[in-house]
PDB file of C-alpha atoms in Angstrom:
ATOM      1  CA  SER X   1       0.000   0.000   0.000  1.00 40.00           C
ATOM      2  CA  ALA X   2       1.179   3.496  -0.762  1.00 44.00           C
ATOM      3  CA  GLY X   3       2.115   5.811   2.063  1.00 48.00           C
ATOM      4  CA  LEU X   4       1.624   8.999   0.073  1.00 48.00           C
ATOM      5  CA  ILE X   5       0.261   9.710  -3.387  1.00 47.00           C
ATOM      6  CA  PHE X   6       0.103  13.116  -5.023  1.00 49.00           C
ATOM      7  CA  PHE X   7      -0.422  14.554  -8.482  1.00 54.00           C
ATOM      8  CA  SER X   8       0.942  17.613 -10.217  1.00 62.00           C
ATOM      9  CA  SER X   9       0.613  18.842 -13.767  1.00 63.00           C
ATOM     10  CA  ASN X  10       3.890  17.076 -14.561  1.00 62.00           C
ATOM     11  CA  ALA X  11       3.867  13.862 -12.537  1.00 62.00           C
ATOM     12  CA  LEU X  12       2.153  11.242 -10.397  1.00 57.00           C
ATOM     13  CA  VAL X  13       4.239  10.551  -7.296  1.00 58.00           C
ATOM     14  CA  VAL X  14       3.913   7.535  -4.979  1.00 55.00           C
ATOM     15  CA  VAL X  15       6.026   7.234  -1.825  1.00 59.00           C
ATOM     16  CA  SER X  16       5.987   3.903  -0.036  1.00 58.00           C
ATOM     17  CA  PHE X  17       8.505   2.268   2.287  1.00 61.00           C
ATOM     18  CA  ARG X  18      11.174   4.885   1.462  1.00 64.00           C
ATOM     19  CA  ILE X  19      10.856   4.218  -2.266  1.00 69.00           C
ATOM     20  CA  LEU X  20       9.770   7.015  -4.573  1.00 73.00           C
ATOM     21  CA  SER X  21       7.960   6.079  -7.788  1.00 75.00           C
ATOM     22  CA  ILE X  22       7.253   8.790 -10.337  1.00 80.00           C
ATOM     23  CA  ILE X  23       5.275   8.726 -13.567  1.00 79.00           C
ATOM     24  CA  PHE X  24       6.053  11.923 -15.444  1.00 82.00           C
ATOM     25  CA  ASP X  25       5.492  13.671 -18.760  1.00 83.00           C
ATOM     26  CA  SER X  26       8.917  13.875 -20.434  1.00 87.00           C
ATOM     27  CA  ASN X  27       7.611  16.726 -22.585  1.00 88.00           C
ATOM     28  CA  LYS X  28       7.306  18.854 -19.423  1.00 85.00           C
ATOM     29  CA  VAL X  29      10.160  17.686 -17.171  1.00 85.00           C
ATOM     30  CA  THR X  30      13.349  15.664 -17.661  1.00 88.00           C
ATOM     31  CA  LEU X  31      14.629  12.815 -15.521  1.00 88.00           C
ATOM     32  CA  ASP X  32      17.698  14.932 -14.757  1.00 92.00           C
ATOM     33  CA  GLN X  33      15.468  17.756 -13.454  1.00 90.00           C
ATOM     34  CA  ILE X  34      13.663  15.299 -11.186  1.00 86.00           C
ATOM     35  CA  HIS X  35      16.941  13.971  -9.728  1.00 89.00           C
ATOM     36  CA  LYS X  36      18.229  17.522  -9.164  1.00 90.00           C
ATOM     37  CA  SER X  37      14.978  18.565  -7.463  1.00 88.00           C
ATOM     38  CA  ILE X  38      15.089  15.592  -5.105  1.00 86.00           C
ATOM     39  CA  ALA X  39      18.741  16.247  -4.224  1.00 89.00           C
ATOM     40  CA  LYS X  40      18.041  19.950  -3.685  1.00 90.00           C
ATOM     41  CA  VAL X  41      15.738  19.101  -0.757  1.00 88.00           C
ATOM     42  CA  GLY X  42      18.188  16.711   0.936  1.00 88.00           C
ATOM     43  CA  HIS X  43      17.760  13.266  -0.577  1.00 86.00           C
ATOM     44  CA  ASP X  44      20.365  11.434  -2.653  1.00 89.00           C
ATOM     45  CA  THR X  45      19.396   9.676  -5.870  1.00 87.00           C
ATOM     46  CA  LYS X  46      21.299   7.347  -8.161  1.00 87.00           C
ATOM     47  CA  LEU X  47      22.308  10.346 -10.278  1.00 92.00           C
ATOM     48  CA  GLU X  48      22.542  13.240  -7.789  1.00 92.00           C
ATOM     49  CA  ARG X  49      23.913  13.617  -4.280  1.00 93.00           C
ATOM     50  CA  SER X  50      22.395  16.208  -2.005  1.00 93.00           C
ATOM     51  CA  PRO X  51      24.801  18.809  -0.607  1.00 94.00           C
ATOM     52  CA  ASP X  52      25.916  17.763   2.883  1.00 93.00           C
ATOM     53  CA  LYS X  53      24.576  20.994   4.414  1.00 95.00           C
ATOM     54  CA  VAL X  54      21.099  20.362   3.004  1.00 93.00           C
ATOM     55  CA  TYR X  55      21.116  16.688   4.074  1.00 91.00           C
ATOM     56  CA  ASN X  56      22.330  17.564   7.594  1.00 92.00           C
ATOM     57  CA  ASP X  57      19.493  20.082   7.979  1.00 93.00           C
ATOM     58  CA  LEU X  58      16.824  17.406   7.445  1.00 89.00           C
ATOM     59  CA  PRO X  59      14.739  16.468  10.502  1.00 88.00           C
ATOM     60  CA  GLY X  60      16.132  13.450  12.351  1.00 87.00           C
ATOM     61  CA  CYS X  61      13.299  11.256  11.121  1.00 81.00           C
ATOM     62  CA  CYS X  62      14.347  11.905   7.504  1.00 81.00           C
ATOM     63  CA  LEU X  63      18.044  11.035   7.893  1.00 84.00           C
ATOM     64  CA  TYR X  64      19.284   7.779   6.394  1.00 83.00           C
ATOM     65  CA  ASN X  65      22.581   5.954   5.865  1.00 85.00           C
ATOM     66  CA  ARG X  66      24.227   7.669   2.922  1.00 86.00           C
ATOM     67  CA  GLU X  67      26.630   5.898   0.624  1.00 72.00           C
ATOM     68  CA  GLU X  68      30.171   7.206   0.903  1.00 65.00           C
ATOM     69  CA  LYS X  69      30.707   9.503  -2.056  1.00 56.00           C
ATOM     70  CA  LYS X  70      32.543  12.735  -2.562  1.00 54.00           C
ATOM     71  CA  ALA X  71      30.467  15.523  -1.057  1.00 49.00           C
ATOM     72  CA  ILE X  72      29.011  18.212  -3.284  1.00 51.00           C
ATOM     73  CA  GLN X  73      29.782  21.723  -2.033  1.00 47.00           C
TER      74      GLN X  73
END
């Protein structure tokens, strides 16, 4: 079962068990833009790493074990 479902003009987003599933219109938004947007608010993706400052400012309940990678400044 999904924990959170929301719609926008560009995407359907489903968050469940710490997994984010997105169905999006590639004519309106690119996969790269999605990864950058997720990283900008503190969450790493397979393609983008969130800046350490942004990640460290997340509430304690949102912190997770990050893979060791070179930090983005």
